[in-house]
Amino acid sequence: MAGTNPIVRQSGGKRASHYRISKQGRAAFRNVVYQVGKNVSNQNPEMKIRYLEMKEKGKKPGQAYIALGNRILRIAFAMIKD
């Protein structure tokens, strides 16, 4: 149940695209994911490189922070699982 929920936009024969995160779920948790992504982009050298790559591709800073926060969630889940 941890994670952000992207909204998928699709209509007819058009290609589906992930638009933004939905407002479903816990707002406090979404805020924590954002803050984790922001801190990791400043403190972790590997994640800082990923952040800069996302910025070069045209992502906005908030989008990049959410992406990094989701990555940390996936890493944490893998550590717990294995």
PDB file of N, CA and C in Angstrom:
ATOM      1  N   MET A   1       0.810  -1.195   0.000  1.00  0.00           N
ATOM      2  CA  MET A   1       0.000   0.000   0.000  1.00  0.00           C
ATOM      3  C   MET A   1       0.852   1.257   0.000  1.00  0.00           C
ATOM      4  N   ALA A   2       2.147   1.098   0.094  1.00  0.00           N
ATOM      5  CA  ALA A   2       3.017   2.268   0.073  1.00  0.00           C
ATOM      6  C   ALA A   2       3.353   2.606  -1.368  1.00  0.00           C
ATOM      7  N   GLY A   3       3.272   3.842  -1.698  1.00  0.00           N
ATOM      8  CA  GLY A   3       3.637   4.289  -3.032  1.00  0.00           C
ATOM      9  C   GLY A   3       2.683   5.345  -3.533  1.00  0.00           C
ATOM     10  N   THR A   4       3.041   5.938  -4.636  1.00  0.00           N
ATOM     11  CA  THR A   4       2.183   6.926  -5.260  1.00  0.00           C
ATOM     12  C   THR A   4       1.430   6.257  -6.385  1.00  0.00           C
ATOM     13  N   ASN A   5       0.281   6.777  -6.719  1.00  0.00           N
ATOM     14  CA  ASN A   5      -0.593   6.168  -7.698  1.00  0.00           C
ATOM     15  C   ASN A   5      -0.662   7.063  -8.930  1.00  0.00           C
ATOM     16  N   PRO A   6       0.029   6.695 -10.031  1.00  0.00           N
ATOM     17  CA  PRO A   6      -0.021   7.553 -11.217  1.00  0.00           C
ATOM     18  C   PRO A   6      -1.365   7.434 -11.921  1.00  0.00           C
ATOM     19  N   ILE A   7      -1.834   8.550 -12.466  1.00  0.00           N
ATOM     20  CA  ILE A   7      -3.065   8.554 -13.244  1.00  0.00           C
ATOM     21  C   ILE A   7      -2.689   8.238 -14.684  1.00  0.00           C
ATOM     22  N   VAL A   8      -3.419   7.304 -15.285  1.00  0.00           N
ATOM     23  CA  VAL A   8      -3.172   6.936 -16.672  1.00  0.00           C
ATOM     24  C   VAL A   8      -4.241   7.601 -17.525  1.00  0.00           C
ATOM     25  N   ARG A   9      -3.805   8.344 -18.517  1.00  0.00           N
ATOM     26  CA  ARG A   9      -4.733   8.995 -19.447  1.00  0.00           C
ATOM     27  C   ARG A   9      -4.724   8.210 -20.746  1.00  0.00           C
ATOM     28  N   GLN A  10      -5.903   7.766 -21.177  1.00  0.00           N
ATOM     29  CA  GLN A  10      -5.996   7.113 -22.462  1.00  0.00           C
ATOM     30  C   GLN A  10      -7.414   7.293 -22.991  1.00  0.00           C
ATOM     31  N   SER A  11      -7.510   7.381 -24.297  1.00  0.00           N
ATOM     32  CA  SER A  11      -8.798   7.573 -24.924  1.00  0.00           C
ATOM     33  C   SER A  11      -8.760   6.955 -26.307  1.00  0.00           C
ATOM     34  N   GLY A  12      -9.734   6.105 -26.586  1.00  0.00           N
ATOM     35  CA  GLY A  12      -9.825   5.512 -27.913  1.00  0.00           C
ATOM     36  C   GLY A  12      -8.565   4.792 -28.309  1.00  0.00           C
ATOM     37  N   GLY A  13      -8.060   5.091 -29.478  1.00  0.00           N
ATOM     38  CA  GLY A  13      -6.867   4.432 -30.002  1.00  0.00           C
ATOM     39  C   GLY A  13      -5.586   5.154 -29.664  1.00  0.00           C
ATOM     40  N   LYS A  14      -5.677   6.186 -28.848  1.00  0.00           N
ATOM     41  CA  LYS A  14      -4.478   6.947 -28.518  1.00  0.00           C
ATOM     42  C   LYS A  14      -3.612   6.194 -27.518  1.00  0.00           C
ATOM     43  N   ARG A  15      -2.343   6.531 -27.524  1.00  0.00           N
ATOM     44  CA  ARG A  15      -1.390   5.883 -26.613  1.00  0.00           C
ATOM     45  C   ARG A  15      -1.638   6.318 -25.170  1.00  0.00           C
ATOM     46  N   ALA A  16      -1.592   5.380 -24.251  1.00  0.00           N
ATOM     47  CA  ALA A  16      -1.771   5.686 -22.836  1.00  0.00           C
ATOM     48  C   ALA A  16      -0.515   6.366 -22.311  1.00  0.00           C
ATOM     49  N   SER A  17      -0.709   7.349 -21.436  1.00  0.00           N
ATOM     50  CA  SER A  17       0.437   8.021 -20.838  1.00  0.00           C
ATOM     51  C   SER A  17       0.159   8.245 -19.361  1.00  0.00           C
ATOM     52  N   HIS A  18       1.216   8.189 -18.579  1.00  0.00           N
ATOM     53  CA  HIS A  18       1.102   8.471 -17.156  1.00  0.00           C
ATOM     54  C   HIS A  18       1.183   9.980 -16.993  1.00  0.00           C
ATOM     55  N   TYR A  19       0.159  10.555 -16.399  1.00  0.00           N
ATOM     56  CA  TYR A  19       0.043  12.001 -16.372  1.00  0.00           C
ATOM     57  C   TYR A  19       0.650  12.609 -15.117  1.00  0.00           C
ATOM     58  N   ARG A  20       0.144  12.229 -13.973  1.00  0.00           N
ATOM     59  CA  ARG A  20       0.632  12.766 -12.707  1.00  0.00           C
ATOM     60  C   ARG A  20       0.196  11.806 -11.611  1.00  0.00           C
ATOM     61  N   ILE A  21       0.625  12.051 -10.379  1.00  0.00           N
ATOM     62  CA  ILE A  21       0.177  11.190  -9.294  1.00  0.00           C
ATOM     63  C   ILE A  21      -1.231  11.609  -8.897  1.00  0.00           C
ATOM     64  N   SER A  22      -2.020  10.632  -8.481  1.00  0.00           N
ATOM     65  CA  SER A  22      -3.396  10.913  -8.096  1.00  0.00           C
ATOM     66  C   SER A  22      -3.440  11.441  -6.667  1.00  0.00           C
ATOM     67  N   LYS A  23      -4.556  11.944  -6.294  1.00  0.00           N
ATOM     68  CA  LYS A  23      -4.746  12.450  -4.938  1.00  0.00           C
ATOM     69  C   LYS A  23      -5.402  11.388  -4.050  1.00  0.00           C
ATOM     70  N   GLN A  24      -5.433  10.149  -4.518  1.00  0.00           N
ATOM     71  CA  GLN A  24      -5.956   9.060  -3.708  1.00  0.00           C
ATOM     72  C   GLN A  24      -4.896   8.673  -2.687  1.00  0.00           C
ATOM     73  N   GLY A  25      -5.325   8.122  -1.588  1.00  0.00           N
ATOM     74  CA  GLY A  25      -4.374   7.682  -0.575  1.00  0.00           C
ATOM     75  C   GLY A  25      -4.073   8.766   0.440  1.00  0.00           C
ATOM     76  N   ARG A  26      -3.024   8.560   1.161  1.00  0.00           N
ATOM     77  CA  ARG A  26      -2.670   9.452   2.270  1.00  0.00           C
ATOM     78  C   ARG A  26      -1.810  10.620   1.792  1.00  0.00           C
ATOM     79  N   ALA A  27      -2.285  11.823   2.049  1.00  0.00           N
ATOM     80  CA  ALA A  27      -1.546  13.025   1.649  1.00  0.00           C
ATOM     81  C   ALA A  27      -0.227  13.129   2.410  1.00  0.00           C
ATOM     82  N   ALA A  28      -0.233  12.742   3.677  1.00  0.00           N
ATOM     83  CA  ALA A  28       0.983  12.817   4.481  1.00  0.00           C
ATOM     84  C   ALA A  28       2.060  11.888   3.912  1.00  0.00           C
ATOM     85  N   PHE A  29       1.653  10.726   3.433  1.00  0.00           N
ATOM     86  CA  PHE A  29       2.615   9.786   2.863  1.00  0.00           C
ATOM     87  C   PHE A  29       3.197  10.336   1.561  1.00  0.00           C
ATOM     88  N   ARG A  30       2.351  10.947   0.718  1.00  0.00           N
ATOM     89  CA  ARG A  30       2.860  11.554  -0.511  1.00  0.00           C
ATOM     90  C   ARG A  30       3.870  12.646  -0.179  1.00  0.00           C
ATOM     91  N   ASN A  31       3.607  13.406   0.860  1.00  0.00           N
ATOM     92  CA  ASN A  31       4.527  14.460   1.273  1.00  0.00           C
ATOM     93  C   ASN A  31       5.861  13.865   1.732  1.00  0.00           C
ATOM     94  N   VAL A  32       5.815  12.761   2.457  1.00  0.00           N
ATOM     95  CA  VAL A  32       7.042  12.111   2.925  1.00  0.00           C
ATOM     96  C   VAL A  32       7.856  11.593   1.735  1.00  0.00           C
ATOM     97  N   VAL A  33       7.184  11.005   0.748  1.00  0.00           N
ATOM     98  CA  VAL A  33       7.888  10.507  -0.442  1.00  0.00           C
ATOM     99  C   VAL A  33       8.583  11.668  -1.158  1.00  0.00           C
ATOM    100  N   TYR A  34       7.904  12.796  -1.269  1.00  0.00           N
ATOM    101  CA  TYR A  34       8.490  13.989  -1.889  1.00  0.00           C
ATOM    102  C   TYR A  34       9.710  14.462  -1.105  1.00  0.00           C
ATOM    103  N   GLN A  35       9.587  14.542   0.217  1.00  0.00           N
ATOM    104  CA  GLN A  35      10.695  15.016   1.049  1.00  0.00           C
ATOM    105  C   GLN A  35      11.887  14.067   0.987  1.00  0.00           C
ATOM    106  N   VAL A  36      11.624  12.764   0.970  1.00  0.00           N
ATOM    107  CA  VAL A  36      12.711  11.783   0.857  1.00  0.00           C
ATOM    108  C   VAL A  36      13.436  11.970  -0.473  1.00  0.00           C
ATOM    109  N   GLY A  37      12.673  12.113  -1.551  1.00  0.00           N
ATOM    110  CA  GLY A  37      13.286  12.323  -2.859  1.00  0.00           C
ATOM    111  C   GLY A  37      14.118  13.589  -2.908  1.00  0.00           C
ATOM    112  N   LYS A  38      13.628  14.646  -2.286  1.00  0.00           N
ATOM    113  CA  LYS A  38      14.354  15.918  -2.272  1.00  0.00           C
ATOM    114  C   LYS A  38      15.659  15.791  -1.496  1.00  0.00           C
ATOM    115  N   ASN A  39      15.603  15.150  -0.326  1.00  0.00           N
ATOM    116  CA  ASN A  39      16.814  14.983   0.486  1.00  0.00           C
ATOM    117  C   ASN A  39      17.821  14.051  -0.172  1.00  0.00           C
ATOM    118  N   VAL A  40      17.339  12.983  -0.779  1.00  0.00           N
ATOM    119  CA  VAL A  40      18.237  12.029  -1.433  1.00  0.00           C
ATOM    120  C   VAL A  40      18.936  12.692  -2.618  1.00  0.00           C
ATOM    121  N   SER A  41      18.218  13.562  -3.335  1.00  0.00           N
ATOM    122  CA  SER A  41      18.843  14.217  -4.491  1.00  0.00           C
ATOM    123  C   SER A  41      19.980  15.142  -4.064  1.00  0.00           C
ATOM    124  N   ASN A  42      19.945  15.617  -2.827  1.00  0.00           N
ATOM    125  CA  ASN A  42      21.011  16.496  -2.335  1.00  0.00           C
ATOM    126  C   ASN A  42      22.122  15.741  -1.620  1.00  0.00           C
ATOM    127  N   GLN A  43      21.790  14.643  -0.925  1.00  0.00           N
ATOM    128  CA  GLN A  43      22.744  13.976  -0.046  1.00  0.00           C
ATOM    129  C   GLN A  43      23.445  12.771  -0.662  1.00  0.00           C
ATOM    130  N   ASN A  44      22.771  12.033  -1.533  1.00  0.00           N
ATOM    131  CA  ASN A  44      23.324  10.801  -2.090  1.00  0.00           C
ATOM    132  C   ASN A  44      23.919  11.093  -3.470  1.00  0.00           C
ATOM    133  N   PRO A  45      25.211  10.843  -3.660  1.00  0.00           N
ATOM    134  CA  PRO A  45      25.840  11.168  -4.950  1.00  0.00           C
ATOM    135  C   PRO A  45      25.239  10.407  -6.143  1.00  0.00           C
ATOM    136  N   GLU A  46      24.893   9.124  -5.949  1.00  0.00           N
ATOM    137  CA  GLU A  46      24.307   8.348  -7.047  1.00  0.00           C
ATOM    138  C   GLU A  46      22.939   8.888  -7.434  1.00  0.00           C
ATOM    139  N   MET A  47      22.134   9.231  -6.437  1.00  0.00           N
ATOM    140  CA  MET A  47      20.797   9.749  -6.705  1.00  0.00           C
ATOM    141  C   MET A  47      20.862  11.169  -7.271  1.00  0.00           C
ATOM    142  N   LYS A  48      21.910  11.904  -6.914  1.00  0.00           N
ATOM    143  CA  LYS A  48      22.080  13.244  -7.461  1.00  0.00           C
ATOM    144  C   LYS A  48      22.326  13.166  -8.965  1.00  0.00           C
ATOM    145  N   ILE A  49      23.091  12.157  -9.384  1.00  0.00           N
ATOM    146  CA  ILE A  49      23.333  11.946 -10.814  1.00  0.00           C
ATOM    147  C   ILE A  49      22.025  11.626 -11.521  1.00  0.00           C
ATOM    148  N   ARG A  50      21.213  10.743 -10.915  1.00  0.00           N
ATOM    149  CA  ARG A  50      19.902  10.412 -11.493  1.00  0.00           C
ATOM    150  C   ARG A  50      19.017  11.643 -11.588  1.00  0.00           C
ATOM    151  N   TYR A  51      19.052  12.482 -10.539  1.00  0.00           N
ATOM    152  CA  TYR A  51      18.252  13.703 -10.519  1.00  0.00           C
ATOM    153  C   TYR A  51      18.658  14.627 -11.666  1.00  0.00           C
ATOM    154  N   LEU A  52      19.950  14.808 -11.850  1.00  0.00           N
ATOM    155  CA  LEU A  52      20.433  15.681 -12.918  1.00  0.00           C
ATOM    156  C   LEU A  52      20.085  15.126 -14.298  1.00  0.00           C
ATOM    157  N   GLU A  53      20.116  13.798 -14.449  1.00  0.00           N
ATOM    158  CA  GLU A  53      19.721  13.178 -15.716  1.00  0.00           C
ATOM    159  C   GLU A  53      18.247  13.441 -16.005  1.00  0.00           C
ATOM    160  N   MET A  54      17.403  13.335 -14.974  1.00  0.00           N
ATOM    161  CA  MET A  54      15.977  13.595 -15.153  1.00  0.00           C
ATOM    162  C   MET A  54      15.731  15.052 -15.526  1.00  0.00           C
ATOM    163  N   LYS A  55      16.479  15.957 -14.906  1.00  0.00           N
ATOM    164  CA  LYS A  55      16.337  17.385 -15.220  1.00  0.00           C
ATOM    165  C   LYS A  55      16.732  17.661 -16.676  1.00  0.00           C
ATOM    166  N   GLU A  56      17.792  16.993 -17.150  1.00  0.00           N
ATOM    167  CA  GLU A  56      18.227  17.168 -18.535  1.00  0.00           C
ATOM    168  C   GLU A  56      17.189  16.656 -19.517  1.00  0.00           C
ATOM    169  N   LYS A  57      16.446  15.621 -19.120  1.00  0.00           N
ATOM    170  CA  LYS A  57      15.406  15.065 -19.992  1.00  0.00           C
ATOM    171  C   LYS A  57      14.138  15.907 -19.991  1.00  0.00           C
ATOM    172  N   GLY A  58      14.075  16.925 -19.109  1.00  0.00           N
ATOM    173  CA  GLY A  58      12.929  17.823 -19.125  1.00  0.00           C
ATOM    174  C   GLY A  58      11.946  17.663 -17.980  1.00  0.00           C
ATOM    175  N   LYS A  59      12.268  16.828 -17.005  1.00  0.00           N
ATOM    176  CA  LYS A  59      11.374  16.696 -15.858  1.00  0.00           C
ATOM    177  C   LYS A  59      11.478  17.926 -14.972  1.00  0.00           C
ATOM    178  N   LYS A  60      10.366  18.293 -14.371  1.00  0.00           N
ATOM    179  CA  LYS A  60      10.356  19.383 -13.409  1.00  0.00           C
ATOM    180  C   LYS A  60      10.935  18.862 -12.097  1.00  0.00           C
ATOM    181  N   PRO A  61      11.451  19.750 -11.248  1.00  0.00           N
ATOM    182  CA  PRO A  61      12.060  19.287  -9.991  1.00  0.00           C
ATOM    183  C   PRO A  61      11.119  18.444  -9.135  1.00  0.00           C
ATOM    184  N   GLY A  62       9.866  18.831  -9.014  1.00  0.00           N
ATOM    185  CA  GLY A  62       8.915  18.058  -8.216  1.00  0.00           C
ATOM    186  C   GLY A  62       8.704  16.655  -8.756  1.00  0.00           C
ATOM    187  N   GLN A  63       8.646  16.530 -10.087  1.00  0.00           N
ATOM    188  CA  GLN A  63       8.496  15.217 -10.704  1.00  0.00           C
ATOM    189  C   GLN A  63       9.719  14.347 -10.429  1.00  0.00           C
ATOM    190  N   ALA A  64      10.883  14.952 -10.484  1.00  0.00           N
ATOM    191  CA  ALA A  64      12.114  14.208 -10.224  1.00  0.00           C
ATOM    192  C   ALA A  64      12.179  13.766  -8.767  1.00  0.00           C
ATOM    193  N   TYR A  65      11.747  14.624  -7.843  1.00  0.00           N
ATOM    194  CA  TYR A  65      11.757  14.253  -6.427  1.00  0.00           C
ATOM    195  C   TYR A  65      10.827  13.071  -6.169  1.00  0.00           C
ATOM    196  N   ILE A  66       9.649  13.086  -6.768  1.00  0.00           N
ATOM    197  CA  ILE A  66       8.706  11.974  -6.599  1.00  0.00           C
ATOM    198  C   ILE A  66       9.301  10.695  -7.190  1.00  0.00           C
ATOM    199  N   ALA A  67       9.941  10.793  -8.348  1.00  0.00           N
ATOM    200  CA  ALA A  67      10.559   9.618  -8.970  1.00  0.00           C
ATOM    201  C   ALA A  67      11.654   9.040  -8.078  1.00  0.00           C
ATOM    202  N   LEU A  68      12.477   9.904  -7.487  1.00  0.00           N
ATOM    203  CA  LEU A  68      13.532   9.422  -6.594  1.00  0.00           C
ATOM    204  C   LEU A  68      12.940   8.835  -5.315  1.00  0.00           C
ATOM    205  N   GLY A  69      11.887   9.452  -4.792  1.00  0.00           N
ATOM    206  CA  GLY A  69      11.216   8.918  -3.614  1.00  0.00           C
ATOM    207  C   GLY A  69      10.639   7.536  -3.882  1.00  0.00           C
ATOM    208  N   ASN A  70      10.041   7.353  -5.061  1.00  0.00           N
ATOM    209  CA  ASN A  70       9.512   6.037  -5.433  1.00  0.00           C
ATOM    210  C   ASN A  70      10.636   5.017  -5.568  1.00  0.00           C
ATOM    211  N   ARG A  71      11.772   5.450  -6.076  1.00  0.00           N
ATOM    212  CA  ARG A  71      12.923   4.531  -6.193  1.00  0.00           C
ATOM    213  C   ARG A  71      13.385   4.070  -4.819  1.00  0.00           C
ATOM    214  N   ILE A  72      13.451   4.991  -3.873  1.00  0.00           N
ATOM    215  CA  ILE A  72      13.841   4.628  -2.509  1.00  0.00           C
ATOM    216  C   ILE A  72      12.832   3.654  -1.913  1.00  0.00           C
ATOM    217  N   LEU A  73      11.532   3.856  -2.187  1.00  0.00           N
ATOM    218  CA  LEU A  73      10.513   2.915  -1.708  1.00  0.00           C
ATOM    219  C   LEU A  73      10.751   1.517  -2.270  1.00  0.00           C
ATOM    220  N   ARG A  74      11.055   1.434  -3.571  1.00  0.00           N
ATOM    221  CA  ARG A  74      11.304   0.131  -4.185  1.00  0.00           C
ATOM    222  C   ARG A  74      12.546  -0.527  -3.588  1.00  0.00           C
ATOM    223  N   ILE A  75      13.583   0.243  -3.326  1.00  0.00           N
ATOM    224  CA  ILE A  75      14.805  -0.296  -2.712  1.00  0.00           C
ATOM    225  C   ILE A  75      14.506  -0.803  -1.299  1.00  0.00           C
ATOM    226  N   ALA A  76      13.765  -0.014  -0.528  1.00  0.00           N
ATOM    227  CA  ALA A  76      13.421  -0.427   0.835  1.00  0.00           C
ATOM    228  C   ALA A  76      12.577  -1.700   0.827  1.00  0.00           C
ATOM    229  N   PHE A  77      11.623  -1.790  -0.093  1.00  0.00           N
ATOM    230  CA  PHE A  77      10.788  -2.992  -0.168  1.00  0.00           C
ATOM    231  C   PHE A  77      11.621  -4.216  -0.525  1.00  0.00           C
ATOM    232  N   ALA A  78      12.565  -4.048  -1.447  1.00  0.00           N
ATOM    233  CA  ALA A  78      13.438  -5.168  -1.830  1.00  0.00           C
ATOM    234  C   ALA A  78      14.301  -5.615  -0.656  1.00  0.00           C
ATOM    235  N   MET A  79      14.763  -4.660   0.137  1.00  0.00           N
ATOM    236  CA  MET A  79      15.572  -5.015   1.309  1.00  0.00           C
ATOM    237  C   MET A  79      14.748  -5.783   2.333  1.00  0.00           C
ATOM    238  N   ILE A  80      13.506  -5.367   2.541  1.00  0.00           N
ATOM    239  CA  ILE A  80      12.637  -6.054   3.496  1.00  0.00           C
ATOM    240  C   ILE A  80      12.277  -7.456   2.985  1.00  0.00           C
ATOM    241  N   LYS A  81      11.993  -7.546   1.697  1.00  0.00           N
ATOM    242  CA  LYS A  81      11.563  -8.809   1.097  1.00  0.00           C
ATOM    243  C   LYS A  81      12.687  -9.831   1.083  1.00  0.00           C
ATOM    244  N   ASP A  82      13.878  -9.400   0.742  1.00  0.00           N
ATOM    245  CA  ASP A  82      15.006 -10.329   0.622  1.00  0.00           C
ATOM    246  C   ASP A  82      15.870 -10.263   1.873  1.00  0.00           C
TER     247      ASP A  82
END
